[in-house]
mmCIF file of C-alpha atoms in Angstrom:
data_model
loop_
_atom_site.group_PDB
_atom_site.id
_atom_site.type_symbol
_atom_site.label_atom_id
_atom_site.label_comp_id
_atom_site.label_asym_id
_atom_site.label_seq_id
_atom_site.Cartn_x
_atom_site.Cartn_y
_atom_site.Cartn_z
ATOM 1 C CA ASP A 21 147.313 100.616 -177.036
ATOM 2 C CA LEU A 22 148.920 98.144 -174.610
ATOM 3 C CA GLY A 23 151.602 95.809 -175.880
ATOM 4 C CA ILE A 24 154.563 93.584 -175.066
ATOM 5 C CA LYS A 25 157.267 95.161 -177.257
ATOM 6 C CA ASP A 26 156.404 98.559 -175.726
ATOM 7 C CA THR A 27 154.083 98.810 -172.726
ATOM 8 C CA VAL A 28 151.928 101.741 -173.906
ATOM 9 C CA ILE A 29 151.646 103.398 -177.317
ATOM 10 C CA CYS A 30 149.657 106.650 -177.453
ATOM 11 C CA SER A 31 147.906 108.140 -180.492
ATOM 12 C CA ASP A 32 149.983 111.354 -180.104
ATOM 13 C CA GLY A 33 153.151 109.340 -180.801
ATOM 14 C CA ARG A 34 154.338 108.892 -177.210
ATOM 15 C CA ILE A 35 155.816 105.477 -176.483
ATOM 16 C CA PHE A 36 156.405 104.053 -173.011
ATOM 17 C CA LYS A 37 159.054 101.350 -173.239
ATOM 18 C CA ASN A 38 158.808 97.908 -171.655
ATOM 19 C CA ILE A 39 160.472 98.181 -168.212
ATOM 20 C CA ASN A 40 161.239 94.448 -168.271
ATOM 21 C CA LYS A 41 163.715 94.995 -171.126
ATOM 22 C CA THR A 42 165.932 97.390 -169.153
ATOM 23 C CA LYS A 43 169.391 96.311 -167.921
ATOM 24 C CA LYS A 44 168.423 96.818 -164.264
ATOM 25 C CA VAL A 45 165.366 94.518 -164.422
ATOM 26 C CA LYS A 46 167.153 91.914 -166.568
ATOM 27 C CA LYS A 47 169.994 91.777 -164.015
ATOM 28 C CA LEU A 48 167.520 91.327 -161.135
ATOM 29 C CA LYS A 49 165.625 88.605 -163.025
ATOM 30 C CA LYS A 50 168.919 86.765 -163.646
ATOM 31 C CA LYS A 51 169.792 87.017 -159.939
ATOM 32 C CA LEU A 52 166.301 85.792 -158.987
ATOM 33 C CA LYS A 53 166.663 82.771 -161.281
ATOM 34 C CA ARG A 54 169.984 81.905 -159.661
ATOM 35 C CA GLU A 55 168.572 82.179 -156.121
ATOM 36 C CA GLN A 56 165.509 80.106 -157.085
ATOM 37 C CA ARG A 57 167.811 77.361 -158.374
ATOM 38 C CA LYS A 58 169.683 77.350 -155.051
ATOM 39 C CA MET A 59 166.399 77.073 -153.183
ATOM 40 C CA SER A 60 165.195 74.309 -155.481
ATOM 41 C CA ARG A 61 168.401 72.309 -154.899
ATOM 42 C CA SER A 62 167.827 72.562 -151.124
ATOM 43 C CA ILE A 63 164.267 71.235 -151.542
ATOM 44 C CA GLU A 64 165.498 68.313 -153.687
ATOM 45 C CA TYR A 65 168.224 67.547 -151.150
ATOM 46 C CA SER A 66 165.710 67.523 -148.262
ATOM 47 C CA LYS A 67 163.487 65.094 -150.199
ATOM 48 C CA SER A 68 166.337 62.714 -151.026
ATOM 49 C CA LYS A 69 167.649 62.686 -147.434
ATOM 50 C CA LYS A 70 164.134 62.787 -145.915
ATOM 51 C CA ILE A 71 164.973 65.853 -143.835
ATOM 52 C CA LYS A 72 162.469 68.547 -142.957
ATOM 53 C CA LEU A 73 163.149 71.866 -144.701
ATOM 54 C CA ARG A 74 163.246 73.812 -141.434
ATOM 55 C CA GLU A 75 166.090 71.566 -140.288
ATOM 56 C CA LEU A 76 168.148 72.426 -143.353
ATOM 57 C CA LYS A 77 170.950 74.891 -142.771
ATOM 58 C CA ASN A 78 170.459 78.272 -144.505
ATOM 59 C CA PHE A 79 167.165 77.336 -146.260
ATOM 60 C CA ASN A 80 165.298 80.259 -144.673
ATOM 61 C CA LYS A 81 168.060 82.630 -145.801
ATOM 62 C CA LYS A 82 167.675 81.408 -149.389
ATOM 63 C CA LYS A 83 163.894 81.751 -149.195
ATOM 64 C CA LEU A 84 164.178 85.297 -147.824
ATOM 65 C CA LYS A 85 166.582 86.277 -150.640
ATOM 66 C CA VAL A 86 164.058 85.058 -153.242
ATOM 67 C CA GLN A 87 161.196 86.930 -151.534
ATOM 68 C CA LYS A 88 163.240 90.153 -151.381
ATOM 69 C CA LEU A 89 164.107 89.930 -155.087
ATOM 70 C CA PHE A 90 160.437 89.311 -156.004
ATOM 71 C CA TYR A 91 159.426 92.309 -153.894
ATOM 72 C CA ARG A 92 162.098 94.537 -155.471
ATOM 73 C CA LEU A 93 161.052 93.581 -159.005
ATOM 74 C CA ASN A 94 157.375 94.224 -158.209
ATOM 75 C CA CYS A 95 158.235 97.625 -156.705
ATOM 76 C CA ILE A 96 160.225 98.664 -159.815
ATOM 77 C CA ARG A 97 157.367 97.639 -162.142
ATOM 78 C CA ASP A 98 154.717 99.247 -159.952
ATOM 79 C CA ASP A 99 156.656 102.520 -159.691
ATOM 80 C CA TYR A 100 157.132 102.617 -163.484
ATOM 81 C CA ASN A 101 153.393 102.016 -164.062
ATOM 82 C CA ASN A 102 152.507 104.787 -161.578
ATOM 83 C CA LYS A 103 154.802 107.282 -163.327
ATOM 84 C CA MET A 104 153.545 106.250 -166.765
ATOM 85 C CA VAL A 105 149.836 106.608 -165.817
ATOM 86 C CA ASP A 106 150.575 109.943 -164.129
ATOM 87 C CA GLU A 107 152.298 111.279 -167.261
ATOM 88 C CA ILE A 108 149.460 110.143 -169.549
ATOM 89 C CA THR A 109 146.727 111.673 -167.371
ATOM 90 C CA ARG A 110 148.674 114.878 -166.572
ATOM 91 C CA ALA A 111 147.911 116.239 -170.050
ATOM 92 C CA LYS A 112 144.501 117.944 -170.107
ATOM 93 C CA LEU A 113 142.651 115.285 -172.098
ATOM 94 C CA LYS A 114 138.901 115.003 -172.705
ATOM 95 C CA TYR A 115 139.046 111.221 -172.826
ATOM 96 C CA ILE A 116 141.342 108.185 -172.921
ATOM 97 C CA THR A 117 140.374 105.009 -174.774
ATOM 98 C CA ILE A 118 141.742 101.562 -173.905
ATOM 99 C CA GLU A 119 141.036 98.003 -175.054
ATOM 100 C CA ASP A 120 139.246 95.435 -172.912
ATOM 101 C CA LEU A 121 142.027 92.834 -172.965
ATOM 102 C CA LYS A 122 141.225 89.255 -172.018
ATOM 103 C CA VAL A 123 144.535 88.534 -170.281
ATOM 104 C CA SER A 124 143.456 84.994 -169.263
ATOM 105 C CA ASN A 125 143.128 84.086 -172.971
ATOM 106 C CA MET A 126 146.382 85.834 -173.914
ATOM 107 C CA ILE A 127 148.295 83.840 -171.280
ATOM 108 C CA LYS A 128 147.326 80.609 -173.085
ATOM 109 C CA ASN A 129 150.027 81.454 -175.654
ATOM 110 C CA LYS A 130 152.962 79.610 -174.023
ATOM 111 C CA HIS A 131 155.571 81.733 -175.866
ATOM 112 C CA LEU A 132 154.179 85.025 -174.565
ATOM 113 C CA SER A 133 152.571 84.084 -171.230
ATOM 114 C CA LYS A 134 155.537 85.131 -169.041
ATOM 115 C CA ALA A 135 156.007 88.450 -170.877
ATOM 116 C CA ILE A 136 152.259 89.211 -170.566
ATOM 117 C CA GLN A 137 152.237 88.456 -166.824
ATOM 118 C CA GLU A 138 155.242 90.740 -166.274
ATOM 119 C CA GLN A 139 153.482 93.653 -167.996
ATOM 120 C CA ASN A 140 150.747 93.872 -165.301
ATOM 121 C CA PHE A 141 148.020 95.023 -167.727
ATOM 122 C CA TYR A 142 145.310 94.789 -165.072
ATOM 123 C CA SER A 143 147.352 96.962 -162.706
ATOM 124 C CA ILE A 144 147.777 99.622 -165.440
ATOM 125 C CA ARG A 145 144.023 99.607 -166.094
ATOM 126 C CA THR A 146 143.197 99.956 -162.354
ATOM 127 C CA LYS A 147 145.648 102.847 -161.965
ATOM 128 C CA LEU A 148 144.185 104.544 -165.060
ATOM 129 C CA ILE A 149 140.637 104.265 -163.668
ATOM 130 C CA ASN A 150 141.702 105.870 -160.380
ATOM 131 C CA LYS A 151 143.705 108.686 -162.009
ATOM 132 C CA CYS A 152 140.964 109.454 -164.564
ATOM 133 C CA LYS A 153 138.395 109.762 -161.766
ATOM 134 C CA GLU A 154 140.777 111.995 -159.815
ATOM 135 C CA ARG A 155 141.502 114.270 -162.804
ATOM 136 C CA ASN A 156 137.992 114.241 -164.374
ATOM 137 C CA ILE A 157 139.050 112.474 -167.567
ATOM 138 C CA GLU A 158 136.558 110.204 -169.322
ATOM 139 C CA LEU A 159 137.950 106.667 -169.608
ATOM 140 C CA ARG A 160 136.479 104.667 -172.486
ATOM 141 C CA LEU A 161 136.669 100.905 -172.835
ATOM 142 C CA VAL A 162 136.502 99.367 -176.301
ATOM 143 C CA ASP A 163 135.301 95.783 -176.792
ATOM 144 C CA THR A 164 137.852 92.926 -176.939
ATOM 145 C CA PHE A 165 136.871 92.067 -180.524
ATOM 146 C CA TYR A 166 137.261 95.613 -181.893
ATOM 147 C CA PRO A 167 139.831 95.183 -184.725
ATOM 148 C CA SER A 168 142.104 98.089 -183.704
ATOM 149 C CA SER A 169 145.277 96.425 -185.050
ATOM 150 C CA LYS A 170 143.662 95.131 -188.252
ATOM 151 C CA THR A 171 141.935 98.376 -189.304
ATOM 152 C CA CYS A 172 143.691 101.011 -191.422
ATOM 153 C CA SER A 173 143.679 104.330 -189.528
ATOM 154 C CA CYS A 174 143.677 106.222 -192.845
ATOM 155 C CA CYS A 175 140.979 104.598 -195.047
ATOM 156 C CA GLY A 176 139.242 102.270 -192.548
ATOM 157 C CA SER A 177 139.699 99.019 -194.489
ATOM 158 C CA VAL A 178 140.205 95.872 -192.371
ATOM 159 C CA LYS A 179 143.128 93.514 -193.009
ATOM 160 C CA ARG A 180 141.839 90.125 -191.826
ATOM 161 C CA ASN A 181 145.067 88.153 -192.415
ATOM 162 C CA LEU A 182 147.293 90.277 -190.113
ATOM 163 C CA LYS A 183 149.666 88.021 -188.144
ATOM 164 C CA LEU A 184 151.125 88.633 -184.681
ATOM 165 C CA ASN A 185 154.680 88.893 -186.070
ATOM 166 C CA ASP A 186 153.702 91.597 -188.617
ATOM 167 C CA ARG A 187 155.133 94.627 -186.802
ATOM 168 C CA ILE A 188 154.464 97.051 -189.684
ATOM 169 C CA TYR A 189 150.889 97.579 -190.845
ATOM 170 C CA LYS A 190 150.670 97.754 -194.658
ATOM 171 C CA CYS A 191 147.287 98.704 -196.066
ATOM 172 C CA CYS A 192 146.357 96.951 -199.324
ATOM 173 C CA ASN A 193 143.747 99.626 -200.099
ATOM 174 C CA CYS A 194 145.486 103.016 -199.638
ATOM 175 C CA GLY A 195 149.120 101.903 -199.276
ATOM 176 C CA LEU A 196 149.586 103.229 -195.730
ATOM 177 C CA GLU A 197 152.641 101.862 -193.894
ATOM 178 C CA MET A 198 153.162 102.413 -190.162
ATOM 179 C CA ASP A 199 153.931 100.652 -186.889
ATOM 180 C CA ARG A 200 151.001 98.335 -186.114
ATOM 181 C CA ASP A 201 150.749 99.453 -182.448
ATOM 182 C CA TYR A 202 150.710 103.144 -183.383
ATOM 183 C CA ASN A 203 148.039 102.389 -186.009
ATOM 184 C CA ALA A 204 145.996 100.568 -183.321
ATOM 185 C CA SER A 205 146.284 103.527 -180.918
ATOM 186 C CA ILE A 206 144.918 105.918 -183.585
ATOM 187 C CA ASN A 207 141.997 103.528 -184.220
ATOM 188 C CA LEU A 208 141.251 103.385 -180.484
ATOM 189 C CA GLU A 209 141.142 107.179 -180.363
ATOM 190 C CA LYS A 210 138.639 107.204 -183.263
ATOM 191 C CA ALA A 211 136.461 104.374 -181.824
ATOM 192 C CA LYS A 212 132.745 105.200 -181.825
ATOM 193 C CA VAL A 213 131.452 102.189 -179.876
ATOM 194 C CA TYR A 214 132.704 102.069 -176.292
ATOM 195 C CA LYS A 215 131.721 101.805 -172.642
ATOM 196 C CA ILE A 216 132.562 104.577 -170.162
ATOM 197 C CA ILE A 217 134.240 103.094 -167.070
ATOM 198 C CA ALA A 218 135.466 106.273 -165.314
#
């Protein structure tokens, strides 16, 4: 199960934390914000004085700093995703099941859009496809509308009124209480309707 609080939650209990919540990445993001503000001020100044940007002193240096920080952040995230996918596929598994997430629809939520973009879900999926092909693991894709989070992994009853901020899944039928993402990962493992993509 892919998420924002934690990047990947496996049905065997393994949790891969969100790299964007680490001190190192937070510090880089703060630095990037600061450098972007400096660059933005230069652009505003050039507009007010009607000067071309290339004529502005040090603008290219500011631009290069921003580009370097973007590149560094992308490298850290990419490296983490590579290591995570490698660890998941290193175990001798028969199959791995993932959800078909519609990221374009998820991004419409203005409160979560930035966090979703930073997670690089599509990149994780692409890396998984490649590694599964390389290691002869069947990769299954479950439909977007499969209620993995809303279904009880113990009795199978579906909780229709589950909200996004409900982090603990509480079953009204059998009384099961567990982390909603872990519950979803167990349901994905048990899924009977899927499409094989690798």
